[in-house]
Short mmCIF file of C-alpha atoms in Angstrom, two decimals:
data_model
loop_
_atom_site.label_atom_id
_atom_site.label_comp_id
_atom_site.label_asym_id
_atom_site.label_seq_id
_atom_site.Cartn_x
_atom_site.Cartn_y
_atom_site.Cartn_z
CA UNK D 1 0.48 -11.20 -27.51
CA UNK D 2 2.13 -14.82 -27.92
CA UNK D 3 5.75 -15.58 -25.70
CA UNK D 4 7.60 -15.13 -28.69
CA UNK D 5 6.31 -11.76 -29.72
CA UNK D 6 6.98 -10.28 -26.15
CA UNK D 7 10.06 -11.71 -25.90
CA UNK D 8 11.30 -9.79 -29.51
CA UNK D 9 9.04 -6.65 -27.76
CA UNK D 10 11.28 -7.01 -24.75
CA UNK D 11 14.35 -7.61 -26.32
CA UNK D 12 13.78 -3.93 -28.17
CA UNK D 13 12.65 -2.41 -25.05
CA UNK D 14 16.12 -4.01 -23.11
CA UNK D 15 18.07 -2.16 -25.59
CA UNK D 16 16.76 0.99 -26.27
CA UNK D 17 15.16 2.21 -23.15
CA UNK D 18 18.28 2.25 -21.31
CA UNK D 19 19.97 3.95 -24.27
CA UNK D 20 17.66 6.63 -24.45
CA UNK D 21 17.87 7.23 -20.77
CA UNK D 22 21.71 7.08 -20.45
CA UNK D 23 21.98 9.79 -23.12
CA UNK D 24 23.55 7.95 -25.69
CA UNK D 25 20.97 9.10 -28.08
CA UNK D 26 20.98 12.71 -28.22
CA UNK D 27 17.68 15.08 -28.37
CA UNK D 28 16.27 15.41 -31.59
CA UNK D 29 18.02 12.05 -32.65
CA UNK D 30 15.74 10.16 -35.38
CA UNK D 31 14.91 6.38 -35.19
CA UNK D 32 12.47 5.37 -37.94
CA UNK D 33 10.85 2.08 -37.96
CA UNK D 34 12.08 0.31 -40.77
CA UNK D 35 15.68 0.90 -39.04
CA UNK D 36 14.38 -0.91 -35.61
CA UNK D 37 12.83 -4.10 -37.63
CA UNK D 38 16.64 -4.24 -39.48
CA UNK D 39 18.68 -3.24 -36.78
CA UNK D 40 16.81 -5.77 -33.90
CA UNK D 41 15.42 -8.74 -36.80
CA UNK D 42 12.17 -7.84 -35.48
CA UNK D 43 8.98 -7.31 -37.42
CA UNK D 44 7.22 -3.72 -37.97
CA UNK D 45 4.58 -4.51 -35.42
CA UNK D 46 6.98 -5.69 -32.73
CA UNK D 47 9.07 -2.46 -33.64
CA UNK D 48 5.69 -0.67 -33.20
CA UNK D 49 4.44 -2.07 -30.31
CA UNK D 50 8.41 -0.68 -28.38
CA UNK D 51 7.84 3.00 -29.63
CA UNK D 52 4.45 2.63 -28.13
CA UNK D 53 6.41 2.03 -24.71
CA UNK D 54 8.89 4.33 -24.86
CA UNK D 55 6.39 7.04 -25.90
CA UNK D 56 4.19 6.00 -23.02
CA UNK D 57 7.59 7.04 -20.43
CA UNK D 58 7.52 10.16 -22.60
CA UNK D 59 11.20 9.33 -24.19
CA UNK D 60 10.47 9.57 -27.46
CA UNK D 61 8.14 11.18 -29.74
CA UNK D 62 6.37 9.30 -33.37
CA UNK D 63 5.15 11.42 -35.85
CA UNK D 64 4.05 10.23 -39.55
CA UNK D 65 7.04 11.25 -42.25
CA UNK D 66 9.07 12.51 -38.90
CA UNK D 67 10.07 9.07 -37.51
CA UNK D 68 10.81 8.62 -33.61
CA UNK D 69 12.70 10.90 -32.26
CA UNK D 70 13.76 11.50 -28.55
CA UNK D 71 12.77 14.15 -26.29
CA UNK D 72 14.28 15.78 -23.74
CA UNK D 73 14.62 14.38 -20.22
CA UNK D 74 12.39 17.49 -18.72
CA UNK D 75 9.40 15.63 -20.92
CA UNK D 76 10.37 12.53 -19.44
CA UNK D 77 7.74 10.13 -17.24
CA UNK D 78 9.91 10.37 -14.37
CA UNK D 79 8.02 8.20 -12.08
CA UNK D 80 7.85 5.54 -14.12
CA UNK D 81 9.24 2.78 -12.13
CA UNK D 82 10.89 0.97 -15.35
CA UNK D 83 12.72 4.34 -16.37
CA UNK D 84 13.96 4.66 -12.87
CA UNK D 85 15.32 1.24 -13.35
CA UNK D 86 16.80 2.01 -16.77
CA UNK D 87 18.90 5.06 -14.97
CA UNK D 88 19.99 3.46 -12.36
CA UNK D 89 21.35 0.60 -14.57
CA UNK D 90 23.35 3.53 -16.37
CA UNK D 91 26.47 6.02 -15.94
CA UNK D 92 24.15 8.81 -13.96
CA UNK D 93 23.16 5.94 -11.37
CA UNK D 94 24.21 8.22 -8.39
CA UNK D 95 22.45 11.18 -9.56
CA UNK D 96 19.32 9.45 -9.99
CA UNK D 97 19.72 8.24 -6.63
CA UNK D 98 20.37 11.80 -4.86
CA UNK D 99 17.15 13.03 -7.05
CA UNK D 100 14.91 10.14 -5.78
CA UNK D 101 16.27 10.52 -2.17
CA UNK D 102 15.44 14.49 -1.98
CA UNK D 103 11.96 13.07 -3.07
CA UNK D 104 11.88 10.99 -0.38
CA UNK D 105 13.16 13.31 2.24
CA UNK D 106 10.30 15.59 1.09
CA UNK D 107 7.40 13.03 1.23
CA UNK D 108 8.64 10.03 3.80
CA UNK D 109 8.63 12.55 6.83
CA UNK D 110 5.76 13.77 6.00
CA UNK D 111 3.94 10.45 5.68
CA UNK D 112 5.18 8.84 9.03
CA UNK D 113 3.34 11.69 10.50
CA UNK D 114 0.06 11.43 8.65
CA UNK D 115 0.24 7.42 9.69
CA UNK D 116 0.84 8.43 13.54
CA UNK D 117 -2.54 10.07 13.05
CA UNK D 118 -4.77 8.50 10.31
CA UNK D 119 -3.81 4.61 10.97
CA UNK D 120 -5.70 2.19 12.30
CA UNK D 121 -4.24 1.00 15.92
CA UNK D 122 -3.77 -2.65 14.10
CA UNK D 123 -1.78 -1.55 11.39
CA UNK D 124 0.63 1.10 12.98
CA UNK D 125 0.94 -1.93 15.53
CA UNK D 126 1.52 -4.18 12.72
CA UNK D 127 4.37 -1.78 11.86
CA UNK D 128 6.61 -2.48 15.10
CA UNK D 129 6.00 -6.42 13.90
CA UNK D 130 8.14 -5.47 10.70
CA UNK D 131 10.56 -2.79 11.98
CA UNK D 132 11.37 -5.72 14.73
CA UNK D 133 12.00 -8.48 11.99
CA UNK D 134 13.88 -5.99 9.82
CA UNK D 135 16.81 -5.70 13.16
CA UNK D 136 16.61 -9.49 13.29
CA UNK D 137 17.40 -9.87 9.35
CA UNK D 138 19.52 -7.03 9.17
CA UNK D 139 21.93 -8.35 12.15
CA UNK D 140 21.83 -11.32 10.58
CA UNK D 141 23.29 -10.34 7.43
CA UNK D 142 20.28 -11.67 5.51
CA UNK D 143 20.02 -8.91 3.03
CA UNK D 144 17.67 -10.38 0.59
CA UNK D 145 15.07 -10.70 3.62
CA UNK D 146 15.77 -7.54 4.82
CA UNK D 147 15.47 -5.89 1.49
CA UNK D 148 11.38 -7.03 1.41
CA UNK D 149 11.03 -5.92 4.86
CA UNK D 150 12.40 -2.50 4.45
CA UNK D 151 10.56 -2.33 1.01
CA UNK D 152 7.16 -3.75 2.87
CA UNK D 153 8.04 -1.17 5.30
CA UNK D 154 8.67 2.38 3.81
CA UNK D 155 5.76 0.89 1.67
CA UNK D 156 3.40 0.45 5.39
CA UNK D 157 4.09 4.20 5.77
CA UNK D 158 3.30 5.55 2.54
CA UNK D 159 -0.32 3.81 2.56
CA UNK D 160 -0.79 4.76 6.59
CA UNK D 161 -0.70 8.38 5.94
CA UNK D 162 -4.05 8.29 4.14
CA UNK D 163 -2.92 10.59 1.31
CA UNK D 164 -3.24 8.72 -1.82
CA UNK D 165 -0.63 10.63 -3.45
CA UNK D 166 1.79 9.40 -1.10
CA UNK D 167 0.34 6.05 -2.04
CA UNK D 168 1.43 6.80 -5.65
CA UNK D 169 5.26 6.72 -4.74
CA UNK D 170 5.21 3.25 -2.96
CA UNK D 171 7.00 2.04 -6.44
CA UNK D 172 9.35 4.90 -6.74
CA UNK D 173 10.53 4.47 -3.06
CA UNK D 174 11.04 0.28 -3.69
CA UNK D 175 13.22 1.08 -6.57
CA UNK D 176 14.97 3.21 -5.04
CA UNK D 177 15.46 0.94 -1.88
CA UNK D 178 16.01 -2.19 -4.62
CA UNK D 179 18.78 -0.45 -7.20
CA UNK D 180 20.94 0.44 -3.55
CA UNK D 181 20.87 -3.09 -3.14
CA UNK D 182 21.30 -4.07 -6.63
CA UNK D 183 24.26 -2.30 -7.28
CA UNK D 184 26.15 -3.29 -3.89
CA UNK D 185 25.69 0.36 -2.48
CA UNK D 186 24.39 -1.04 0.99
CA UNK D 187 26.94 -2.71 3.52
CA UNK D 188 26.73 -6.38 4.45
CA UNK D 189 24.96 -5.63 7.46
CA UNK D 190 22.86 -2.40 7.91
CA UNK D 191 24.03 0.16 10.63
CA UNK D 192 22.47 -0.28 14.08
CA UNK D 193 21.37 4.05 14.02
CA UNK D 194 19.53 2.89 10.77
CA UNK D 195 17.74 -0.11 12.37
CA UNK D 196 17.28 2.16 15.37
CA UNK D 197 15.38 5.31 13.75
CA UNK D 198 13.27 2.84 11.28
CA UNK D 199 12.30 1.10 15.00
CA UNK D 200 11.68 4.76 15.91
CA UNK D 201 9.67 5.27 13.78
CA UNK D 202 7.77 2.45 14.18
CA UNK D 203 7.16 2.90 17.83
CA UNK D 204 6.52 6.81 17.64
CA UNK D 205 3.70 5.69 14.35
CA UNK D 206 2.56 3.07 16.82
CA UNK D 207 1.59 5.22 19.78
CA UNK D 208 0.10 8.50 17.86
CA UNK D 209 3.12 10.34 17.82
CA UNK D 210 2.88 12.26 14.80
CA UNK D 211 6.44 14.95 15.63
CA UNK D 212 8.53 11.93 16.57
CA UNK D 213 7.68 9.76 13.97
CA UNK D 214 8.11 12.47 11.37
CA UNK D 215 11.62 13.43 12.97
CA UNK D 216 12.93 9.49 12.99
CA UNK D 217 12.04 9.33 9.35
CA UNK D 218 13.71 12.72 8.32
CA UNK D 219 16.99 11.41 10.10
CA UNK D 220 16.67 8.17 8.25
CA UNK D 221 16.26 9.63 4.74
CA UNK D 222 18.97 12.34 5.94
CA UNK D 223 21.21 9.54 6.60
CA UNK D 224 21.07 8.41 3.24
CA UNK D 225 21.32 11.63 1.46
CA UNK D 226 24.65 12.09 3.55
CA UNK D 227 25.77 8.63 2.33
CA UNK D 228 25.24 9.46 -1.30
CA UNK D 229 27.65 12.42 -1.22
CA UNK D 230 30.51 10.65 -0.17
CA UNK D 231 32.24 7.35 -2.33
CA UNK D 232 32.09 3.92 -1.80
CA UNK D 233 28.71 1.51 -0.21
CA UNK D 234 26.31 3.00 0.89
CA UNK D 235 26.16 2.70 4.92
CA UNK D 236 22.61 2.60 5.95
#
């Protein structure tokens, strides 16, 4: 595919896909091909090639003689990183949030306890090395660093526990950790508890201890869920 083609094939995607995911197109609501190549300038293959996407995230549905049409969020790919991205760029940005953080209060704990027990000494070591730079950054009000630490970390964990579906999530748990960011819901400087319980964790990984590190983690994803129910920044 040459630059210019993606580029139209983006440009498609840019518009529709968050769209479709903010609801502005209702279920059952009929795009048709010919309409796309008008309505974007784009050519039927280009036009094509998006549907292909957005039926890949489970959005939308093509059918010969039917046309496109969209499909209920319960048949959506919800763990598709770019969708998450799409709804967090839209109006339901804070319920996408609570959604992904009850996901991660039911899989982070869990994983800082598998890596207390499955992890090599070097890397749960390795872990105090970023959970140490991430207090450094974070007091320094050097958000962009911290951000890539804390992704890099919650990341460490995920991989540690050994469970490959746990793995899986390392992209869902960065976007969530990216659109806070993104859309100023994180302070200028992260609290001192939350550097505190990710060091915690860290340590408790670090030295085999499977209950603590599971209980540091659950109070940091707790902390965040708590956050999310009330207005303004998010104070991690």
């Amino acid at each position: 595919m040459g630059t210019t083609h993606r580029t139209l094939h983006n440009r498609v995607l840019a518009v529709l896909g968050p769209a479709i995911a903010a609801g502005e197109y209702s279920v059952g609501h009929t795009f048709t091909l010919s309409g796309l190549e008008q309505d974007f300038g784009v050519s039927r293959t280009v036009a094509r090639e998006a549907v292909r996407v957005l039926e890949s995230m489970g959005l939308v549905i093509s059918r010969p003689r039917t046309g496109v049409k969209v499909r209920p969020q319960s048949q959506w790919s919800v763990f598709d990183p770019q969708l998450i991205r799409w709804r967090l760029a839209g109006a339901g940005r804070m319920a996408q949030l609570r959604s992904l953080n009850e996901l991660r209060a039911a899989v982070e704990p869990a994983a800082a306890a598998l890596a207390a027990e499955r992890g090599s000494p070097e890397e749960r070591a390795r872990l105090v090395d970023v959970a140490e730079e991430m207090t450094r950054t974070g007091d320094a009000g050097l958000l962009d660093t911290f951000l890539e630490l804390d992704v890099a970390f919650h990341r460490h964990i995920l991989d540690l526990s050994g469970n490959e579906m746990f793995s899986g999530l390392a992209e869902v748990v960065s976007e969530v950790l990216i659109g806070r960011t993104s859309y100023d819901l994180m302070p200028h400087r992260p609290r001192p508890e939350a550097l505190r319980l990710h060091t915690a964790v860290a340590r408790a990984v670090r030295d085999g201890l499977p209950d603590v590190a599971e209980a540091a983690m659950r109070s940091i994803v707790t902390e965040v869920s708590d956050a999310l129910k009330e207005p303004g920044p998010d104070p991690r």
